[in-house]
Tab-separated table of C-alpha atoms and ligand atoms in Angstrom:
chain	number	residue	atom	x	y	z
X	19	MET	CA	21.423	15.984	-11.171
X	20	LEU	CA	19.196	14.959	-14.043
X	21	GLN	CA	15.447	15.753	-13.352
X	22	LYS	CA	12.771	14.028	-15.305
X	23	ASP	CA	9.197	15.382	-14.887
X	24	VAL	CA	5.902	15.835	-16.860
X	25	LYS	CA	4.101	19.018	-17.887
X	26	LEU	CA	0.551	19.477	-16.510
X	27	ASP	CA	-0.520	22.370	-18.939
X	28	ASN	CA	-4.041	22.072	-20.372
X	29	ILE	CA	-4.924	19.000	-18.206
X	30	CYS	CA	-8.336	18.868	-16.623
X	31	LYS	CA	-8.119	18.758	-12.817
X	32	THR	CA	-11.743	18.448	-11.854
X	33	TRP	CA	-12.405	15.856	-9.143
X	34	LEU	CA	-14.384	12.973	-10.888
X	35	LEU	CA	-15.884	11.181	-7.826
X	36	GLU	CA	-18.758	9.468	-9.517
X	37	LYS	CA	-16.626	8.246	-12.255
X	38	HIS	CA	-14.186	6.751	-9.903
X	39	ILE	CA	-16.993	4.886	-8.080
X	40	ASP	CA	-18.138	3.439	-11.430
X	41	PHE	CA	-14.629	2.488	-12.459
X	42	LEU	CA	-14.033	0.786	-9.192
X	43	LYS	CA	-17.441	-0.978	-9.191
X	44	SER	CA	-17.002	-2.303	-12.684
X	45	PHE	CA	-13.298	-3.442	-12.407
X	46	GLY	CA	-13.008	-7.258	-12.728
X	47	LYS	CA	-16.338	-7.597	-14.355
X	48	GLU	CA	-17.091	-8.603	-17.840
X	49	ARG	CA	-15.890	-5.147	-19.276
X	50	ASN	CA	-12.466	-6.035	-18.033
X	51	GLN	CA	-12.516	-9.830	-18.483
X	52	TYR	CA	-9.473	-9.922	-20.621
X	53	GLU	CA	-7.367	-7.912	-18.262
X	54	SER	CA	-8.861	-9.684	-15.263
X	55	ASN	CA	-7.530	-13.105	-16.686
X	56	MET	CA	-4.235	-11.562	-17.414
X	57	MET	CA	-4.039	-10.214	-13.827
X	58	GLU	CA	-5.049	-13.454	-12.029
X	59	PHE	CA	-1.435	-13.663	-10.600
X	60	LEU	CA	-2.285	-10.616	-8.361
X	61	ARG	CA	-5.985	-10.780	-8.043
X	62	MET	CA	-6.248	-10.863	-4.204
X	63	SER	CA	-4.088	-7.696	-3.984
X	64	GLY	CA	-6.238	-6.119	-6.874
X	65	MET	CA	-9.310	-6.784	-4.652
X	66	TYR	CA	-7.689	-5.012	-1.687
X	67	TRP	CA	-6.604	-2.024	-3.790
X	68	GLY	CA	-10.110	-1.598	-5.450
X	69	LEU	CA	-12.232	-2.307	-2.332
X	70	THR	CA	-10.238	-0.026	-0.060
X	71	ALA	CA	-10.431	2.716	-2.618
X	72	LEU	CA	-14.168	2.243	-3.024
X	73	HIS	CA	-14.737	2.170	0.785
X	74	LEU	CA	-12.950	5.531	1.040
X	75	ILE	CA	-15.038	7.295	-1.614
X	76	ASN	CA	-18.300	5.399	-1.272
X	77	ASN	CA	-19.182	6.177	2.322
X	78	GLY	CA	-17.755	2.965	3.578
X	79	GLN	CA	-20.053	0.930	1.358
X	80	ILE	CA	-18.674	-2.260	-0.414
X	81	PRO	CA	-21.143	-4.278	-2.591
X	82	LYS	CA	-21.246	-8.012	-2.769
X	83	GLU	CA	-19.657	-8.583	0.601
X	84	GLU	CA	-20.595	-12.251	0.872
X	85	GLU	CA	-19.146	-13.042	-2.561
X	86	ILE	CA	-15.939	-11.293	-1.697
X	87	PHE	CA	-15.439	-13.347	1.598
X	88	GLU	CA	-16.196	-16.517	-0.338
X	89	TYR	CA	-13.491	-15.758	-2.830
X	90	ILE	CA	-11.041	-15.248	-0.053
X	91	LYS	CA	-11.900	-18.654	1.369
X	92	SER	CA	-11.404	-20.241	-2.087
X	93	CYS	CA	-7.772	-18.854	-1.972
X	94	GLU	CA	-7.010	-20.426	1.410
X	95	HIS	CA	-4.159	-23.134	1.641
X	96	ASN	CA	-3.558	-25.868	4.116
X	97	ASN	CA	-0.305	-24.231	5.258
X	98	GLY	CA	-2.110	-21.119	6.363
X	99	GLY	CA	-1.122	-18.939	3.380
X	100	TYR	CA	-3.341	-17.352	0.701
X	101	SER	CA	-2.771	-17.281	-3.048
X	102	PRO	CA	-3.848	-14.575	-5.508
X	103	ALA	CA	-6.336	-16.739	-7.045
X	104	PRO	CA	-7.525	-20.457	-6.652
X	105	GLY	CA	-4.940	-22.953	-7.713
X	106	HIS	CA	-1.983	-20.532	-7.491
X	107	ASP	CA	0.789	-20.800	-4.742
X	108	PRO	CA	0.340	-19.081	-1.451
X	109	HIS	CA	2.449	-16.046	-0.745
X	110	LEU	CA	3.008	-13.498	1.984
X	111	LEU	CA	1.820	-10.511	-0.270
X	112	TYR	CA	-1.506	-12.174	-0.836
X	113	THR	CA	-1.979	-13.437	2.753
X	114	LEU	CA	-1.803	-9.738	3.793
X	115	SER	CA	-4.233	-8.689	1.181
X	116	ALA	CA	-6.686	-11.454	2.340
X	117	VAL	CA	-6.384	-10.260	5.895
X	118	GLN	CA	-6.689	-6.583	4.902
X	119	ILE	CA	-10.001	-7.403	2.955
X	120	ALA	CA	-11.293	-9.513	5.854
X	121	CYS	CA	-10.734	-6.516	8.139
X	122	LEU	CA	-12.484	-4.183	5.824
X	123	LEU	CA	-15.519	-6.518	5.832
X	124	ASN	CA	-15.303	-6.748	9.629
X	125	ARG	CA	-14.873	-10.572	9.304
X	126	GLU	CA	-11.252	-11.076	10.298
X	127	SER	CA	-12.451	-13.291	13.270
X	128	GLU	CA	-13.854	-15.872	10.785
X	129	LEU	CA	-10.393	-16.518	9.376
X	130	PRO	CA	-8.243	-19.543	10.417
X	131	ILE	CA	-6.019	-17.234	12.530
X	132	GLU	CA	-3.835	-19.708	14.129
X	133	LYS	CA	-2.926	-21.295	10.759
X	134	ILE	CA	-2.272	-17.772	9.260
X	135	VAL	CA	-0.005	-17.073	12.307
X	136	GLN	CA	1.887	-20.337	11.743
X	137	TYR	CA	2.433	-19.504	8.066
X	138	VAL	CA	3.658	-16.015	8.786
X	139	SER	CA	6.034	-16.968	11.439
X	140	SER	CA	7.358	-19.837	9.474
X	141	LEU	CA	8.731	-17.314	6.961
X	142	GLN	CA	10.890	-15.580	9.545
X	143	LEU	CA	14.621	-16.238	9.246
X	144	LYS	CA	17.210	-16.257	12.007
X	145	ASP	CA	18.395	-12.865	11.243
X	146	GLY	CA	14.924	-11.437	11.618
X	147	SER	CA	14.202	-10.968	7.975
X	148	PHE	CA	11.143	-12.490	6.098
X	149	THR	CA	10.910	-14.431	2.911
X	150	GLY	CA	7.851	-14.010	0.717
X	151	ASP	CA	7.257	-17.679	0.317
X	152	LYS	CA	8.918	-21.132	0.420
X	153	TRP	CA	11.180	-20.011	-2.389
X	154	GLY	CA	13.170	-17.882	0.028
X	155	GLU	CA	13.514	-14.396	-1.570
X	156	ILE	CA	14.175	-11.946	1.203
X	157	ASP	CA	12.992	-8.376	1.030
X	158	THR	CA	11.998	-5.614	3.587
X	159	ARG	CA	8.641	-5.496	1.852
X	160	TYR	CA	7.983	-8.921	3.422
X	161	SER	CA	8.870	-7.533	6.836
X	162	PHE	CA	6.038	-4.937	6.424
X	163	CYS	CA	3.613	-7.726	5.244
X	164	ALA	CA	4.411	-9.944	8.178
X	165	LEU	CA	4.045	-7.214	10.755
X	166	ALA	CA	0.943	-5.688	9.164
X	167	CYS	CA	-0.727	-9.153	8.855
X	168	LEU	CA	0.015	-10.351	12.405
X	169	SER	CA	-0.874	-6.993	14.026
X	170	LEU	CA	-4.220	-6.875	12.184
X	171	LEU	CA	-5.062	-10.211	13.716
X	172	GLY	CA	-3.813	-9.165	17.194
X	173	LYS	CA	-0.830	-11.734	17.020
X	174	LEU	CA	2.245	-9.480	16.740
X	175	ASN	CA	3.748	-11.320	19.747
X	176	GLU	CA	3.981	-14.568	17.767
X	177	ILE	CA	7.179	-13.487	15.895
X	178	ASP	CA	10.637	-12.344	17.152
X	179	LEU	CA	9.788	-8.663	16.859
X	180	ALA	CA	13.206	-7.442	18.162
X	181	LYS	CA	14.940	-9.441	15.436
X	182	SER	CA	12.561	-8.079	12.862
X	183	VAL	CA	13.522	-4.482	13.956
X	184	GLU	CA	17.207	-5.441	13.990
X	185	PHE	CA	17.048	-6.645	10.373
X	186	ILE	CA	15.217	-3.406	9.216
X	187	LYS	CA	17.968	-1.379	10.972
X	188	SER	CA	20.465	-3.255	8.972
X	189	CYS	CA	18.858	-2.003	5.795
X	190	GLN	CA	19.142	1.589	6.847
X	191	ASN	CA	21.383	3.869	4.563
X	192	PHE	CA	23.527	6.955	5.194
X	193	ASP	CA	20.736	9.101	3.647
X	194	GLY	CA	18.264	7.998	6.300
X	195	GLY	CA	16.411	5.709	3.838
X	196	PHE	CA	15.983	2.082	3.570
X	197	GLY	CA	16.377	-0.564	0.878
X	198	SER	CA	15.156	-4.072	0.228
X	199	ARG	CA	18.224	-5.761	1.802
X	200	PRO	CA	21.340	-4.575	3.648
X	201	GLY	CA	23.401	-2.486	1.238
X	202	ALA	CA	20.594	-1.852	-1.191
X	203	GLU	CA	19.774	1.606	-2.297
X	204	SER	CA	17.083	3.748	-0.694
X	205	HIS	CA	13.722	3.326	-2.549
X	206	GLY	CA	10.460	5.195	-1.639
X	207	GLY	CA	8.437	2.063	-1.655
X	208	LEU	CA	10.726	0.220	0.740
X	209	ILE	CA	11.023	3.133	2.887
X	210	TYR	CA	7.340	3.092	3.346
X	211	CYS	CA	7.573	-0.702	4.164
X	212	CYS	CA	10.327	-0.169	6.744
X	213	VAL	CA	9.009	2.873	8.448
X	214	GLY	CA	5.536	1.331	8.441
X	215	ALA	CA	6.778	-1.875	9.976
X	216	LEU	CA	8.705	0.236	12.591
X	217	SER	CA	5.479	2.312	13.198
X	218	ILE	CA	3.599	-1.001	13.912
X	219	ALA	CA	6.445	-2.224	16.145
X	220	GLY	CA	6.577	1.148	17.968
X	221	ARG	CA	10.317	1.594	17.136
X	222	LEU	CA	10.379	4.773	15.162
X	223	ASP	CA	13.217	5.779	17.544
X	224	ILE	CA	15.656	4.106	15.147
X	225	VAL	CA	14.655	6.382	12.218
X	226	ASP	CA	16.724	9.584	11.629
X	227	ALA	CA	13.460	11.500	10.974
X	228	ASP	CA	15.132	14.770	9.861
X	229	THR	CA	17.501	13.126	7.412
X	230	LEU	CA	14.941	10.757	6.007
X	231	GLY	CA	12.332	13.538	5.891
X	232	TRP	CA	14.752	15.656	3.868
X	233	TRP	CA	15.286	12.799	1.287
X	234	LEU	CA	11.607	12.203	1.074
X	235	ALA	CA	10.816	15.908	0.640
X	236	GLU	CA	13.355	15.974	-2.221
X	237	ARG	CA	11.193	13.496	-4.184
X	238	GLN	CA	8.762	16.376	-5.084
X	239	LEU	CA	9.227	17.600	-8.651
X	240	PRO	CA	8.145	20.982	-10.263
X	241	SER	CA	4.947	19.253	-11.480
X	242	GLY	CA	3.994	18.626	-7.839
X	243	GLY	CA	4.309	14.784	-8.316
X	244	LEU	CA	6.609	12.693	-6.262
X	245	ASN	CA	9.165	10.153	-7.467
X	246	GLY	CA	10.511	7.040	-5.665
X	247	ARG	CA	14.177	7.615	-6.210
X	248	PRO	CA	16.420	10.462	-7.677
X	249	GLU	CA	16.173	10.937	-11.459
X	250	LYS	CA	12.952	8.921	-11.733
X	251	LEU	CA	9.586	10.255	-13.207
X	252	PRO	CA	6.793	11.255	-10.838
X	253	ASP	CA	4.256	8.437	-10.217
X	254	VAL	CA	0.926	8.629	-8.378
X	255	CYS	CA	1.725	5.510	-6.307
X	256	TYR	CA	4.668	7.504	-4.660
X	257	SER	CA	2.217	10.001	-3.533
X	258	TRP	CA	1.279	7.190	-1.136
X	259	TRP	CA	4.647	5.480	-0.344
X	260	VAL	CA	6.406	8.850	0.044
X	261	PHE	CA	3.778	11.130	1.456
X	262	SER	CA	2.375	8.586	4.012
X	263	THR	CA	5.778	8.034	5.378
X	264	LEU	CA	6.369	11.715	5.771
X	265	ASN	CA	2.984	11.860	7.590
X	266	ILE	CA	4.001	9.011	9.897
X	267	LEU	CA	7.198	10.991	10.611
X	268	GLY	CA	5.257	14.160	11.370
X	269	ARG	CA	6.863	15.962	8.403
X	270	ASP	CA	4.170	15.993	5.733
X	271	HIS	CA	4.290	19.809	5.706
X	272	TRP	CA	7.870	19.551	4.245
X	273	ILE	CA	6.198	19.238	0.796
X	274	ASP	CA	3.861	21.431	-1.199
X	275	LYS	CA	0.390	19.748	-0.694
X	276	GLU	CA	-1.558	21.851	-3.114
X	277	GLN	CA	0.978	20.918	-5.851
X	278	LEU	CA	0.730	17.254	-4.986
X	279	LYS	CA	-3.085	17.409	-5.224
X	280	ASN	CA	-2.840	19.051	-8.477
X	281	PHE	CA	-0.535	16.329	-9.867
X	282	ILE	CA	-2.783	13.554	-8.544
X	283	LEU	CA	-5.914	15.160	-9.987
X	284	ALA	CA	-4.162	15.489	-13.512
X	285	SER	CA	-3.632	11.749	-13.279
X	286	GLN	CA	-7.386	10.966	-13.326
X	287	ASP	CA	-8.949	9.265	-16.449
X	288	ASN	CA	-11.494	11.829	-17.526
X	289	GLU	CA	-13.400	9.179	-19.734
X	290	GLY	CA	-13.925	6.192	-17.571
X	291	GLY	CA	-12.617	7.251	-14.082
X	292	GLY	CA	-9.654	5.752	-12.137
X	293	PHE	CA	-6.139	7.102	-11.861
X	294	SER	CA	-3.005	6.165	-13.765
X	295	ASP	CA	0.674	6.435	-12.677
X	296	ARG	CA	0.877	9.830	-14.464
X	297	PRO	CA	-1.212	12.071	-16.723
X	298	GLY	CA	-2.297	10.336	-19.891
X	299	ASP	CA	-1.547	6.805	-19.109
X	300	GLU	CA	-4.110	3.873	-18.696
X	301	PRO	CA	-5.822	3.856	-15.213
X	302	ASP	CA	-5.698	0.828	-12.952
X	303	PRO	CA	-6.980	-0.056	-9.406
X	304	PHE	CA	-3.309	0.124	-7.948
X	305	HIS	CA	-2.817	3.747	-8.730
X	306	THR	CA	-6.425	4.537	-8.093
X	307	LEU	CA	-6.162	3.400	-4.487
X	308	PHE	CA	-2.841	5.197	-3.869
X	309	GLY	CA	-3.974	8.487	-5.465
X	310	ILE	CA	-7.290	8.466	-3.454
X	311	ALA	CA	-5.511	7.326	-0.262
X	312	ALA	CA	-2.906	10.268	-0.638
X	313	LEU	CA	-5.913	12.632	-1.139
X	314	SER	CA	-7.622	11.239	1.925
X	315	LEU	CA	-4.400	12.108	3.991
X	316	MET	CA	-4.728	15.616	2.730
X	317	SER	CA	-8.425	15.625	3.763
X	318	TYR	CA	-9.646	16.060	0.224
X	319	ASP	CA	-13.377	16.468	-0.414
X	320	LYS	CA	-15.429	13.829	1.458
X	321	ILE	CA	-12.928	11.037	1.275
X	322	LEU	CA	-12.872	8.974	4.427
X	323	PRO	CA	-9.764	9.321	6.702
X	324	ILE	CA	-7.144	6.608	5.950
X	325	ASP	CA	-4.453	5.341	8.316
X	326	PRO	CA	-0.958	6.160	6.972
X	327	THR	CA	0.695	2.976	8.395
X	328	TYR	CA	-1.783	0.356	7.368
X	329	CYS	CA	-3.360	1.860	4.295
X	330	LEU	CA	-6.866	0.912	5.703
X	331	PRO	CA	-9.662	3.236	6.669
X	332	LYS	CA	-9.139	4.804	10.180
X	333	THR	CA	-12.457	3.345	11.207
X	334	VAL	CA	-11.005	-0.155	10.680
X	335	ILE	CA	-7.891	0.529	12.560
X	336	ASN	CA	-9.846	2.102	15.404
X	337	ARG	CA	-12.203	-0.775	15.595
X	338	LEU	CA	-9.342	-3.246	15.772
X	339	GLY	CA	-7.894	-1.150	18.682
X	340	LEU	CA	-4.512	-0.696	16.829
X	341	LYS	CA	-2.377	2.428	17.580
X	342	PRO	CA	0.465	2.564	15.172
X	343	GLN	CA	3.213	4.921	16.284
X	344	THR	CA	3.636	8.294	14.558
X	345	LEU	CA	5.955	11.175	15.286
X	346	SER	CA	4.907	14.843	15.729
L	406	FPP	C1	7.329	-0.052	-5.672
L	406	FPP	O1	7.740	-1.127	-6.328
L	406	FPP	C2	6.619	-0.210	-4.426
L	406	FPP	C3	7.146	-0.937	-3.321
L	406	FPP	C4	8.532	-1.556	-3.261
L	406	FPP	C5	6.325	-0.967	-2.039
L	406	FPP	C6	5.608	-2.353	-1.906
L	406	FPP	C7	4.844	-2.427	-0.697
L	406	FPP	C8	4.249	-3.522	-0.216
L	406	FPP	C9	4.574	-4.845	-0.783
L	406	FPP	C10	3.362	-3.400	0.918
L	406	FPP	C11	1.914	-3.345	0.417
L	406	FPP	C12	0.960	-3.085	1.503
L	406	FPP	C13	0.213	-1.972	1.609
L	406	FPP	C14	-0.514	-1.676	2.899
L	406	FPP	C15	0.018	-0.982	0.603
L	406	FPP	P1	8.133	-1.283	-7.808
L	406	FPP	O2	8.845	-2.675	-7.935
L	406	FPP	O3	7.003	-0.945	-8.720
L	406	FPP	O4	9.186	-0.147	-7.981
L	406	FPP	P2	9.594	0.783	-9.132
L	406	FPP	O5	8.623	2.032	-9.088
L	406	FPP	O6	11.054	1.254	-8.798
L	406	FPP	O7	9.580	0.019	-10.422
L	407	ZN	ZN1	3.290	3.502	-9.658
């Protein structure tokens, strides 16, 4: 089988903590105004990525908390959904991001919880699947968003959970993995979504942990990095999608952690901080969160512990009294 990979020779792998803090604090400010406008369509998620990463490496400290909460409020819609920026359409992805940010700020109880619940449950279809918004695209990533969002608000009982699980099961493939819809190929990102949703639902019993664990462990390449599917290049974000799933399944020792750390550290930007998808590319908050989050799962340096199911700090998940299922 064709294997694509990168070479890590002569790449600096020193942990650049202070630079990452500076990178995350300055993102979205004047320095990045141009990119910031270009990225308006996903700003709410961008804030979740950046703030979660900052929380993990900055002793749980997030600056400008009031301003951030005001921003969330400015993206609220009458139907209970949230948009990525004011004036855009609401979507389940950004509704989850808004709830995640509110949880990080310990202010989820100030959200219009009943309206959010109504919005999320209105997106569930008869077969248990979820659409992302009123336009009707079905994808297992939205199943994760719905279950994560409602469970963070203590409202998981407001949807048909058994049907949600049934739909996810219908997306399971012969290789143990999951895709976006029934019959779609297994994909690292969607496997995280499906296993994460099953972990929230307490239904990991339907996963074939050995077969799936094998497929996930096969994602590690000689560089130490993980890819999302066979024949793809390694990418730092799959250090989260794939590795956190192995962690949930109790099989994270099936890959070489030292090699994975090495690949993630090689993907730092030595100049301005932050992480990119792979060594030498431009850093961004998305890959910065997932690089730091994967390092957290490997107890690296003083990074605060993260929950593998919710991708939020453990302290937040404990405060909410949530106990997502994991296997040993
Ligand atoms: C790769 O997508 C990633 C995924 C499919 C996972 C998406 C995950 C969510 C929407 C859940 C988000 C929530 C948390 C807590 C992190 P891609 O389209 O970039 O895939 P490619 O690498 O194949 O291009
Ligand atoms: Zn990526």
